[in-house]
Every structure is written in structure tokens, then in C-alpha cells.
CSV table of N, CA and C in Angstrom, one decimal:
chain,number,residue,atom,x,y,z
A,263,GLU,N,35.1,-43.9,4.0
A,263,GLU,CA,34.2,-44.7,4.4
A,263,GLU,C,32.7,-44.1,4.9
A,264,PRO,N,31.5,-45.0,4.2
A,264,PRO,CA,30.3,-44.3,4.8
A,264,PRO,C,29.8,-43.8,5.9
A,265,PRO,N,30.2,-43.5,7.1
A,265,PRO,CA,29.1,-42.1,7.6
A,265,PRO,C,28.5,-43.7,8.7
A,266,LEU,N,28.6,-43.4,9.7
A,266,LEU,CA,27.0,-44.9,10.7
A,266,LEU,C,26.5,-43.4,10.7
A,267,ASP,N,26.9,-42.7,11.2
A,267,ASP,CA,25.3,-41.8,11.6
A,267,ASP,C,25.3,-40.9,10.7
A,268,ASP,N,24.4,-39.4,10.6
A,268,ASP,CA,23.9,-38.0,9.9
A,268,ASP,C,23.6,-37.7,11.0
A,269,VAL,N,24.1,-36.0,11.2
A,269,VAL,CA,23.7,-35.8,12.0
A,269,VAL,C,23.1,-34.1,11.1
A,270,ALA,N,22.1,-33.6,11.8
A,270,ALA,CA,21.6,-32.4,11.2
A,270,ALA,C,21.6,-31.5,12.5
A,271,LEU,N,21.8,-30.2,12.4
A,271,LEU,CA,21.3,-28.9,13.4
A,271,LEU,C,21.0,-27.8,13.1
A,272,LEU,N,19.6,-27.5,13.8
A,272,LEU,CA,19.0,-27.0,13.5
A,272,LEU,C,18.7,-25.9,14.7
A,273,VAL,N,19.5,-24.2,14.5
A,273,VAL,CA,18.9,-23.5,15.3
A,273,VAL,C,18.0,-22.1,14.6
A,274,LEU,N,17.0,-21.8,15.8
A,274,LEU,CA,16.4,-21.2,15.7
A,274,LEU,C,16.6,-19.8,16.9
A,275,ARG,N,16.5,-18.7,16.9
A,275,ARG,CA,16.3,-17.8,17.5
A,275,ARG,C,15.5,-16.7,17.2
A,276,ARG,N,14.1,-16.7,18.6
A,276,ARG,CA,12.5,-16.3,18.0
A,276,ARG,C,12.8,-14.5,19.0
A,277,THR,N,12.2,-13.8,17.6
A,277,THR,CA,12.5,-12.3,17.9
A,277,THR,C,11.0,-12.0,17.8
A,278,GLU,N,11.3,-10.6,18.4
A,278,GLU,CA,9.9,-10.5,18.6
A,278,GLU,C,9.9,-9.0,16.6
A,279,LEU,N,8.7,-9.4,16.1
A,279,LEU,CA,8.5,-8.3,15.6
A,279,LEU,C,8.2,-7.1,15.3
A,280,GLY,N,9.2,-6.6,15.1
A,280,GLY,CA,9.7,-4.7,15.2
A,280,GLY,C,9.2,-4.0,13.4
A,281,PRO,N,9.2,-3.1,14.0
A,281,PRO,CA,9.1,-2.0,12.7
A,281,PRO,C,9.1,-2.5,11.2
A,282,ALA,N,8.7,-2.9,10.2
A,282,ALA,CA,9.1,-3.5,8.7
A,282,ALA,C,9.6,-2.0,8.6
A,283,GLU,N,11.0,-2.4,7.0
A,283,GLU,CA,11.5,-1.2,7.1
A,283,GLU,C,10.4,-0.2,5.1
A,284,PRO,N,11.1,0.4,5.7
A,284,PRO,CA,9.8,0.7,4.1
A,284,PRO,C,10.7,0.0,3.0
A,285,LEU,N,9.0,0.1,2.4
A,285,LEU,CA,8.9,-0.6,0.7
A,285,LEU,C,8.5,0.7,-0.1
A,286,GLU,N,9.4,0.4,-0.9
A,286,GLU,CA,9.6,2.0,-2.2
A,286,GLU,C,9.0,0.2,-3.4
A,287,MET,N,7.9,0.9,-4.0
A,287,MET,CA,7.5,0.5,-5.3
A,287,MET,C,7.1,1.3,-6.1
A,288,THR,N,8.0,0.4,-7.3
A,288,THR,CA,8.0,2.6,-9.2
A,288,THR,C,7.0,1.3,-10.4
A,289,TYR,N,6.6,1.6,-10.7
A,289,TYR,CA,6.0,0.6,-11.6
A,289,TYR,C,5.2,1.6,-12.8
A,290,PRO,N,4.7,1.1,-14.0
A,290,PRO,CA,4.4,1.9,-14.4
A,290,PRO,C,3.0,2.1,-14.4
A,291,ALA,N,2.5,2.9,-15.2
A,291,ALA,CA,0.9,3.6,-14.9
A,291,ALA,C,0.2,2.4,-16.0
A,292,VAL,N,0.1,1.2,-15.5
A,292,VAL,CA,-1.5,1.5,-16.7
A,292,VAL,C,-2.0,-0.2,-15.7
A,293,ALA,N,-2.8,-0.6,-16.3
A,293,ALA,CA,-3.5,-1.2,-15.2
A,293,ALA,C,-2.5,-2.8,-14.7
A,294,SER,N,-2.4,-3.5,-15.9
A,294,SER,CA,-1.4,-4.4,-15.2
A,294,SER,C,-0.7,-4.5,-14.3
A,295,ALA,N,-0.6,-3.0,-13.8
A,295,ALA,CA,0.6,-3.5,-12.5
A,295,ALA,C,0.1,-3.4,-11.4
A,296,LEU,N,-1.6,-3.5,-11.5
A,296,LEU,CA,-2.1,-2.6,-9.8
A,296,LEU,C,-1.4,-4.3,-9.2
A,297,GLY,N,-1.8,-5.5,-9.8
A,297,GLY,CA,-1.8,-6.7,-8.8
A,297,GLY,C,-0.5,-6.5,-8.1
A,298,ASP,N,0.8,-7.1,-9.1
A,298,ASP,CA,1.6,-6.5,-8.9
A,298,ASP,C,2.4,-5.0,-7.0
A,299,VAL,N,1.3,-3.9,-7.7
A,299,VAL,CA,1.4,-3.5,-6.2
A,299,VAL,C,0.5,-4.1,-5.0
A,300,ARG,N,-0.8,-5.1,-5.4
A,300,ARG,CA,-1.3,-5.0,-4.3
A,300,ARG,C,0.1,-6.3,-3.8
A,301,ALA,N,0.0,-7.1,-4.4
A,301,ALA,CA,1.1,-8.7,-4.2
A,301,ALA,C,1.9,-8.0,-3.2
A,302,GLY,N,2.9,-6.6,-3.7
A,302,GLY,CA,3.9,-6.4,-2.6
A,302,GLY,C,3.2,-5.5,-1.2
A,303,LEU,N,2.6,-5.0,-1.3
A,303,LEU,CA,1.7,-3.8,-0.2
A,303,LEU,C,1.2,-5.3,0.6
A,304,ARG,N,1.1,-6.5,0.3
A,304,ARG,CA,0.7,-7.0,1.2
A,304,ARG,C,1.8,-8.2,1.8
A,305,ARG,N,2.8,-8.3,1.3
A,305,ARG,CA,3.3,-8.8,1.7
A,305,ARG,C,3.9,-8.5,2.9
A,306,TRP,N,3.8,-6.7,2.5
A,306,TRP,CA,4.4,-5.6,3.4
A,306,TRP,C,3.8,-5.9,4.5
A,307,LEU,N,2.6,-5.8,4.0
A,307,LEU,CA,1.4,-5.9,5.5
A,307,LEU,C,1.7,-6.2,6.6
A,308,ALA,N,2.0,-8.0,6.4
A,308,ALA,CA,2.2,-8.5,7.0
A,308,ALA,C,3.1,-8.5,7.9
A,309,GLU,N,4.6,-8.1,7.3
A,309,GLU,CA,5.9,-8.0,8.2
A,309,GLU,C,5.0,-7.3,8.3
A,310,ALA,N,4.4,-5.8,8.1
A,310,ALA,CA,4.6,-4.8,8.9
A,310,ALA,C,3.4,-5.5,10.7
A,311,GLY,N,3.0,-6.4,10.9
A,311,GLY,CA,1.8,-7.2,11.6
A,311,GLY,C,0.3,-6.2,11.5
A,312,ALA,N,-0.2,-5.9,9.8
A,312,ALA,CA,-1.9,-5.4,9.7
A,312,ALA,C,-3.1,-6.7,10.0
A,313,SER,N,-3.4,-6.7,10.8
A,313,SER,CA,-4.3,-7.9,10.9
A,313,SER,C,-5.0,-7.9,9.2
A,314,ARG,N,-6.0,-9.3,9.1
A,314,ARG,CA,-7.1,-9.3,8.0
A,314,ARG,C,-7.7,-7.5,8.1
A,315,ALA,N,-8.1,-7.1,8.2
A,315,ALA,CA,-9.2,-6.1,8.5
A,315,ALA,C,-8.9,-5.2,8.0
A,316,ASP,N,-7.1,-4.4,9.0
A,316,ASP,CA,-6.3,-3.7,8.3
A,316,ASP,C,-5.8,-3.3,7.3
A,317,THR,N,-5.6,-5.1,6.7
A,317,THR,CA,-4.9,-5.5,5.3
A,317,THR,C,-5.8,-4.8,3.9
A,318,ILE,N,-7.4,-5.3,4.2
A,318,ILE,CA,-8.2,-5.5,3.6
A,318,ILE,C,-8.8,-4.0,2.9
A,319,ASP,N,-8.6,-3.0,4.1
A,319,ASP,CA,-8.8,-1.4,3.9
A,319,ASP,C,-7.6,-0.8,3.5
A,320,VAL,N,-6.5,-1.5,4.1
A,320,VAL,CA,-5.1,-0.7,3.3
A,320,VAL,C,-4.7,-1.2,1.3
A,321,LEU,N,-5.5,-2.1,1.4
A,321,LEU,CA,-5.6,-2.2,0.0
A,321,LEU,C,-6.5,-2.0,-0.7
A,322,LEU,N,-7.6,-1.5,-0.1
A,322,LEU,CA,-8.7,-0.8,-1.2
A,322,LEU,C,-8.5,0.7,-0.9
A,323,ALA,N,-7.9,1.3,0.0
A,323,ALA,CA,-7.6,2.9,-0.1
A,323,ALA,C,-6.4,2.8,-1.1
A,324,VAL,N,-5.2,1.9,-1.2
A,324,VAL,CA,-4.2,2.1,-2.3
A,324,VAL,C,-4.5,1.3,-3.5
A,325,GLY,N,-5.0,0.8,-3.9
A,325,GLY,CA,-6.3,0.0,-5.2
A,325,GLY,C,-7.0,1.2,-5.8
A,326,GLU,N,-7.3,1.9,-5.2
A,326,GLU,CA,-8.1,2.7,-5.7
A,326,GLU,C,-7.7,4.6,-6.1
A,327,ALA,N,-6.0,4.9,-5.2
A,327,ALA,CA,-5.5,5.7,-5.5
A,327,ALA,C,-4.6,5.8,-6.7
A,328,THR,N,-3.8,4.3,-6.5
A,328,THR,CA,-3.2,3.6,-8.0
A,328,THR,C,-3.8,3.1,-9.3
A,329,SER,N,-5.6,3.4,-9.5
A,329,SER,CA,-6.1,3.1,-9.7
A,329,SER,C,-6.4,4.9,-10.6
A,330,ASN,N,-6.6,5.4,-10.0
A,330,ASN,CA,-6.6,7.1,-10.3
A,330,ASN,C,-5.3,7.6,-11.6
A,331,VAL,N,-4.8,7.0,-10.5
A,331,VAL,CA,-2.7,7.6,-11.2
A,331,VAL,C,-3.4,6.6,-12.4
A,332,VAL,N,-3.6,5.5,-12.8
A,332,VAL,CA,-3.5,4.6,-14.3
A,332,VAL,C,-4.6,5.7,-14.9
A,333,GLU,N,-5.8,6.1,-14.4
A,333,GLU,CA,-6.8,6.9,-15.2
A,333,GLU,C,-6.7,8.4,-15.5
A,334,HIS,N,-6.1,9.1,-14.9
A,334,HIS,CA,-6.5,10.4,-14.4
A,334,HIS,C,-4.4,11.1,-14.8
A,335,ALA,N,-3.3,10.4,-14.5
A,335,ALA,CA,-1.8,11.3,-14.3
A,335,ALA,C,-1.8,11.6,-16.1
A,336,TYR,N,-1.9,10.5,-16.8
A,336,TYR,CA,-0.8,10.5,-17.8
A,336,TYR,C,-2.2,10.3,-19.4
A,337,GLY,N,-1.8,10.7,-20.2
A,337,GLY,CA,-2.1,10.9,-21.8
A,337,GLY,C,-1.5,9.9,-22.3
A,338,PRO,N,-1.6,9.1,-23.0
A,338,PRO,CA,-1.2,8.3,-24.0
A,338,PRO,C,0.8,7.5,-24.1
A,339,GLN,N,0.9,9.0,-23.4
A,339,GLN,CA,2.4,9.3,-23.4
A,339,GLN,C,3.5,8.4,-22.7
A,340,GLY,N,2.2,7.9,-21.0
A,340,GLY,CA,2.0,6.9,-20.6
A,340,GLY,C,2.7,7.2,-18.9
A,341,GLY,N,3.3,6.9,-18.3
A,341,GLY,CA,4.4,7.4,-17.2
A,341,GLY,C,4.3,6.2,-16.4
A,342,ASP,N,4.7,6.9,-15.0
A,342,ASP,CA,5.3,6.0,-14.0
A,342,ASP,C,4.4,6.6,-12.1
A,343,MET,N,3.9,5.1,-11.3
A,343,MET,CA,3.0,5.6,-10.6
A,343,MET,C,4.2,4.6,-9.0
A,344,THR,N,4.8,6.1,-8.4
A,344,THR,CA,5.1,5.2,-7.1
A,344,THR,C,4.6,5.1,-5.5
A,345,VAL,N,4.9,3.8,-5.4
A,345,VAL,CA,4.1,3.4,-4.1
A,345,VAL,C,5.3,3.5,-2.7
A,346,ARG,N,5.4,4.2,-1.9
A,346,ARG,CA,6.0,4.4,-0.4
A,346,ARG,C,5.0,3.5,0.3
A,347,ALA,N,5.4,3.2,1.8
A,347,ALA,CA,4.6,2.0,2.4
A,347,ALA,C,6.0,1.9,4.2
A,348,GLU,N,5.6,2.7,4.8
A,348,GLU,CA,5.9,2.8,6.3
A,348,GLU,C,5.4,2.7,7.3
A,349,ARG,N,6.2,2.3,8.3
A,349,ARG,CA,4.6,2.0,9.8
A,349,ARG,C,5.8,2.7,10.8
A,350,ASP,N,4.2,3.9,11.3
A,350,ASP,CA,5.3,4.4,13.0
A,350,ASP,C,4.6,3.4,13.7
A,351,GLU,N,4.8,3.7,15.5
A,351,GLU,CA,4.1,3.1,15.8
A,351,GLU,C,3.5,2.6,16.1
A,352,ARG,N,2.1,3.1,16.0
A,352,ARG,CA,0.2,2.2,15.4
A,352,ARG,C,-0.5,2.5,14.3
A,353,SER,N,0.1,3.3,13.2
A,353,SER,CA,0.0,3.2,11.7
A,353,SER,C,0.9,3.2,10.9
A,354,VAL,N,0.0,2.8,9.5
A,354,VAL,CA,1.4,2.5,8.4
A,354,VAL,C,0.5,4.2,7.3
A,355,VAL,N,1.6,4.6,6.9
A,355,VAL,CA,1.4,5.5,6.1
A,355,VAL,C,2.1,5.3,4.7
A,356,ILE,N,0.9,5.4,3.8
A,356,ILE,CA,1.0,4.6,2.0
A,356,ILE,C,1.3,6.3,1.3
A,357,THR,N,2.1,6.1,0.8
A,357,THR,CA,1.8,7.6,-0.3
A,357,THR,C,1.7,6.9,-1.7
A,358,VAL,N,1.4,7.0,-2.3
A,358,VAL,CA,0.9,6.5,-4.4
A,358,VAL,C,1.3,8.3,-4.4
A,359,SER,N,2.1,8.0,-5.7
A,359,SER,CA,3.2,9.7,-6.4
A,359,SER,C,2.7,9.3,-8.0
A,360,ASP,N,2.6,10.6,-8.7
A,360,ASP,CA,3.1,10.6,-9.8
A,360,ASP,C,3.5,11.8,-10.5
A,361,ARG,N,4.0,11.7,-11.1
A,361,ARG,CA,4.0,12.9,-12.3
A,361,ARG,C,3.6,13.6,-13.2
A,362,GLY,N,2.8,13.5,-12.9
A,362,GLY,CA,1.8,13.7,-14.6
A,362,GLY,C,1.1,14.9,-14.0
A,363,GLY,N,-0.4,15.1,-15.0
A,363,GLY,CA,-1.0,15.7,-14.6
A,363,GLY,C,-2.5,14.9,-14.5
A,364,TRP,N,-3.4,15.9,-14.1
A,364,TRP,CA,-4.8,15.9,-13.7
A,364,TRP,C,-6.0,15.7,-14.6
A,365,ARG,N,-6.1,14.9,-15.4
A,365,ARG,CA,-6.9,14.6,-16.1
A,365,ARG,C,-8.5,14.2,-16.1
A,366,GLU,N,-9.7,15.0,-16.0
A,366,GLU,CA,-11.0,14.9,-15.8
A,366,GLU,C,-11.3,13.6,-16.1
A,367,PRO,N,-12.1,13.0,-15.0
A,367,PRO,CA,-12.7,11.7,-15.8
A,367,PRO,C,-13.9,11.5,-16.6
A,368,ARG,N,-13.3,10.4,-17.2
A,368,ARG,CA,-14.1,9.9,-19.2
A,368,ARG,C,-15.3,9.4,-18.5
A,369,GLY,N,-16.4,9.4,-18.5
A,369,GLY,CA,-17.9,9.1,-18.4
A,369,GLY,C,-18.8,9.7,-17.6
A,370,THR,N,-19.5,8.9,-17.3
A,370,THR,CA,-20.4,10.1,-15.6
A,370,THR,C,-20.9,9.1,-15.1
A,371,ASN,N,-21.4,9.2,-13.9
A,371,ASN,CA,-21.7,8.1,-12.9
A,371,ASN,C,-20.5,8.0,-12.4
A,372,ARG,N,-19.9,8.7,-11.8
A,372,ARG,CA,-17.8,8.2,-11.4
A,372,ARG,C,-17.6,9.3,-10.2
A,373,GLY,N,-16.7,9.2,-9.4
A,373,GLY,CA,-16.6,9.8,-8.6
A,373,GLY,C,-16.0,9.0,-7.9
A,374,ARG,N,-16.5,7.7,-7.4
A,374,ARG,CA,-16.6,6.9,-5.8
A,374,ARG,C,-15.4,7.2,-4.8
A,375,GLY,N,-13.9,6.9,-5.8
A,375,GLY,CA,-13.0,6.6,-5.1
A,375,GLY,C,-11.9,7.0,-4.3
A,376,SER,N,-12.2,8.4,-4.2
A,376,SER,CA,-12.3,9.6,-3.0
A,376,SER,C,-13.0,9.4,-1.6
A,377,GLY,N,-14.2,9.0,-1.8
A,377,GLY,CA,-14.8,8.3,-0.7
A,377,GLY,C,-14.2,7.1,-0.1
A,378,LEU,N,-14.5,6.3,-0.7
A,378,LEU,CA,-13.8,5.0,-0.5
A,378,LEU,C,-12.7,4.9,0.9
A,379,ILE,N,-11.6,5.6,-0.5
A,379,ILE,CA,-10.4,5.6,0.6
A,379,ILE,C,-10.7,6.5,1.7
A,380,ALA,N,-11.0,7.5,2.1
A,380,ALA,CA,-11.3,8.1,3.6
A,380,ALA,C,-12.2,7.4,3.8
A,381,ALA,N,-12.7,6.3,3.6
A,381,ALA,CA,-14.2,4.9,4.9
A,381,ALA,C,-13.2,4.4,5.2
A,382,ALA,N,-11.9,3.9,4.1
A,382,ALA,CA,-11.0,3.0,4.8
A,382,ALA,C,-10.0,3.1,5.4
A,383,SER,N,-9.5,4.9,5.6
A,383,SER,CA,-8.3,5.1,5.9
A,383,SER,C,-8.5,6.5,7.6
A,384,ASP,N,-7.5,6.7,8.0
A,384,ASP,CA,-8.0,7.6,9.2
A,384,ASP,C,-7.7,9.2,8.5
A,385,ASP,N,-6.6,9.1,7.4
A,385,ASP,CA,-7.0,10.4,7.3
A,385,ASP,C,-6.0,10.2,5.6
A,386,VAL,N,-6.4,11.6,5.1
A,386,VAL,CA,-5.9,11.7,3.7
A,386,VAL,C,-5.3,12.2,2.9
A,387,ARG,N,-4.1,12.2,2.2
A,387,ARG,CA,-4.9,13.8,2.2
A,387,ARG,C,-3.5,14.0,0.6
A,388,VAL,N,-4.7,14.8,-0.6
A,388,VAL,CA,-4.3,14.6,-1.9
A,388,VAL,C,-3.4,16.2,-1.9
A,389,ASP,N,-1.9,16.2,-2.5
A,389,ASP,CA,-1.3,17.9,-2.6
A,389,ASP,C,-1.1,17.5,-4.4
A,390,ARG,N,-1.6,18.4,-5.1
A,390,ARG,CA,-1.8,18.2,-7.0
A,390,ARG,C,-0.8,19.5,-6.5
A,391,GLY,N,-0.1,19.2,-8.0
A,391,GLY,CA,1.2,21.0,-8.2
A,391,GLY,C,1.6,20.1,-9.7
A,392,PRO,N,2.7,20.9,-10.2
A,392,PRO,CA,3.1,21.0,-11.4
A,392,PRO,C,3.7,20.0,-12.1
A,393,ASP,N,4.4,19.5,-10.5
A,393,ASP,CA,4.8,18.1,-10.6
A,393,ASP,C,4.3,17.0,-11.1
A,394,GLY,N,3.2,17.1,-10.4
A,394,GLY,CA,2.2,15.2,-10.2
A,394,GLY,C,1.1,16.3,-8.5
A,395,THR,N,1.1,14.0,-9.0
A,395,THR,CA,0.2,14.3,-6.9
A,395,THR,C,0.8,13.3,-6.7
A,396,THR,N,0.4,13.7,-5.1
A,396,THR,CA,0.3,12.4,-4.0
A,396,THR,C,-0.7,12.6,-3.7
A,397,VAL,N,-1.2,11.6,-3.3
A,397,VAL,CA,-1.8,10.8,-2.2
A,397,VAL,C,-1.0,9.8,-1.0
A,398,THR,N,-1.6,10.7,0.4
A,398,THR,CA,-1.0,10.2,1.1
A,398,THR,C,-2.1,9.7,2.3
A,399,ILE,N,-1.9,8.5,2.8
A,399,ILE,CA,-2.8,7.8,3.4
A,399,ILE,C,-2.8,7.6,4.5
A,400,ARG,N,-3.2,7.6,6.0
A,400,ARG,CA,-3.0,6.8,7.2
A,400,ARG,C,-3.9,5.7,7.3
A,401,ARG,N,-3.5,4.5,7.5
A,401,ARG,CA,-4.5,3.6,8.1
A,401,ARG,C,-3.9,3.0,9.9
A,402,ARG,N,-4.6,3.6,10.5
A,402,ARG,CA,-3.8,3.1,12.6
A,402,ARG,C,-4.2,1.4,12.1
A,403,LEU,N,-3.4,0.9,12.9
A,403,LEU,CA,-3.4,-1.1,12.9
A,403,LEU,C,-4.1,-1.6,13.8
A,404,GLY,N,-5.1,-2.2,14.3
A,404,GLY,CA,-5.3,-2.6,15.1
A,404,GLY,C,-7.0,-1.9,15.2
A,405,ARG,N,-7.8,-0.5,14.4
A,405,ARG,CA,-8.5,0.4,14.5
A,405,ARG,C,-10.1,-0.8,14.3
A,406,PRO,N,-10.6,-0.7,14.7
A,406,PRO,CA,-11.9,-1.2,14.9
A,406,PRO,C,-12.9,-1.0,13.5
A,407,PRO,N,-13.4,-2.1,13.5
A,407,PRO,CA,-14.2,-1.8,11.9
A,407,PRO,C,-15.3,-1.0,12.3
A,408,GLU,N,-15.7,-0.3,10.7
A,408,GLU,CA,-16.9,1.3,11.4
A,408,GLU,C,-18.1,0.3,11.9
A,409,GLY,N,-18.0,1.5,12.5
A,409,GLY,CA,-19.7,1.3,13.4
A,409,GLY,C,-19.2,0.5,14.5
A,410,ARG,N,-18.4,0.9,15.5
A,410,ARG,CA,-18.1,-0.3,16.1
A,410,ARG,C,-17.0,0.7,17.1
A,411,ALA,N,-16.9,1.0,18.1
A,411,ALA,CA,-16.5,1.5,19.5
A,411,ALA,C,-14.9,1.0,19.8
């Protein structure tokens, strides 16, 4: 016989936002991969508790760093780039790394990416070596916008 009534039970447990698990993404160093990097990092930043302003700044800094990998790290043979994101108590730390060799910019009126990365973060370190380049970007969450105390 068909039941006379149906019952649904929904159980929830609210938890505090804990530290986000580290994120690691590896993509081919091509321009078409940059959107996937931004999308993955945007989701991770939301889990990490980043504000809208934090997210905008981190995406800007990482976008510049990954664009530099696409343009400068590899020649026609191509290669990969890896983006790793971690959160400590008050900051996010993102590393962008490649296994290529630095190629000088093509064209003139270039070279603003490093300044944009520095402005959007609290600390930037660039380590270049024979096995590639690693850019480490640290951004304190909840940092006041530029020009405000």
C-alpha cells in the first residue's frame, strides 16, 4: 500500500570557518589556462575567509605572476606552471612557480607587472634559478585599502 504520509529529515551542524586546506594547481603555461587558475583561486579564497577586497588584490597579483610565466618562462617548447595557496592565521601565501628560464620582454613600454604585484600584496619574493622561477606573494587578510590606516 502507498504510505499515508512521507517524512523528510534534514540535519545540519554549523561549524566555524577553519583554515582552508592548501590548494595546488598545475596547468600548461598558456594564456587559456589563466581563467582556470583565477576560478580555482577565487573558490579557495572564499573558503579561506577572504573579503572581496582581499580577493581582488590576490587575483590581481597572481594574475600578473602567472601572465609572466606564460610570457617569459618558456619558449616554443612550452612547460607548466604551478600555483599553490596556503593560509596561516592572518594571511594567505601564494606561490607561482615554473621550471623555465627567464626570457626578456618583447616590445617596449613594458614592466609594470612587478609593481602591481607589490601594490596588491604585503610581501613579494622572486627566486630565479637554473631550475625555474618561484614568486611568493603574501597578503594579510582584512588589510585596509591603500591610503587608509
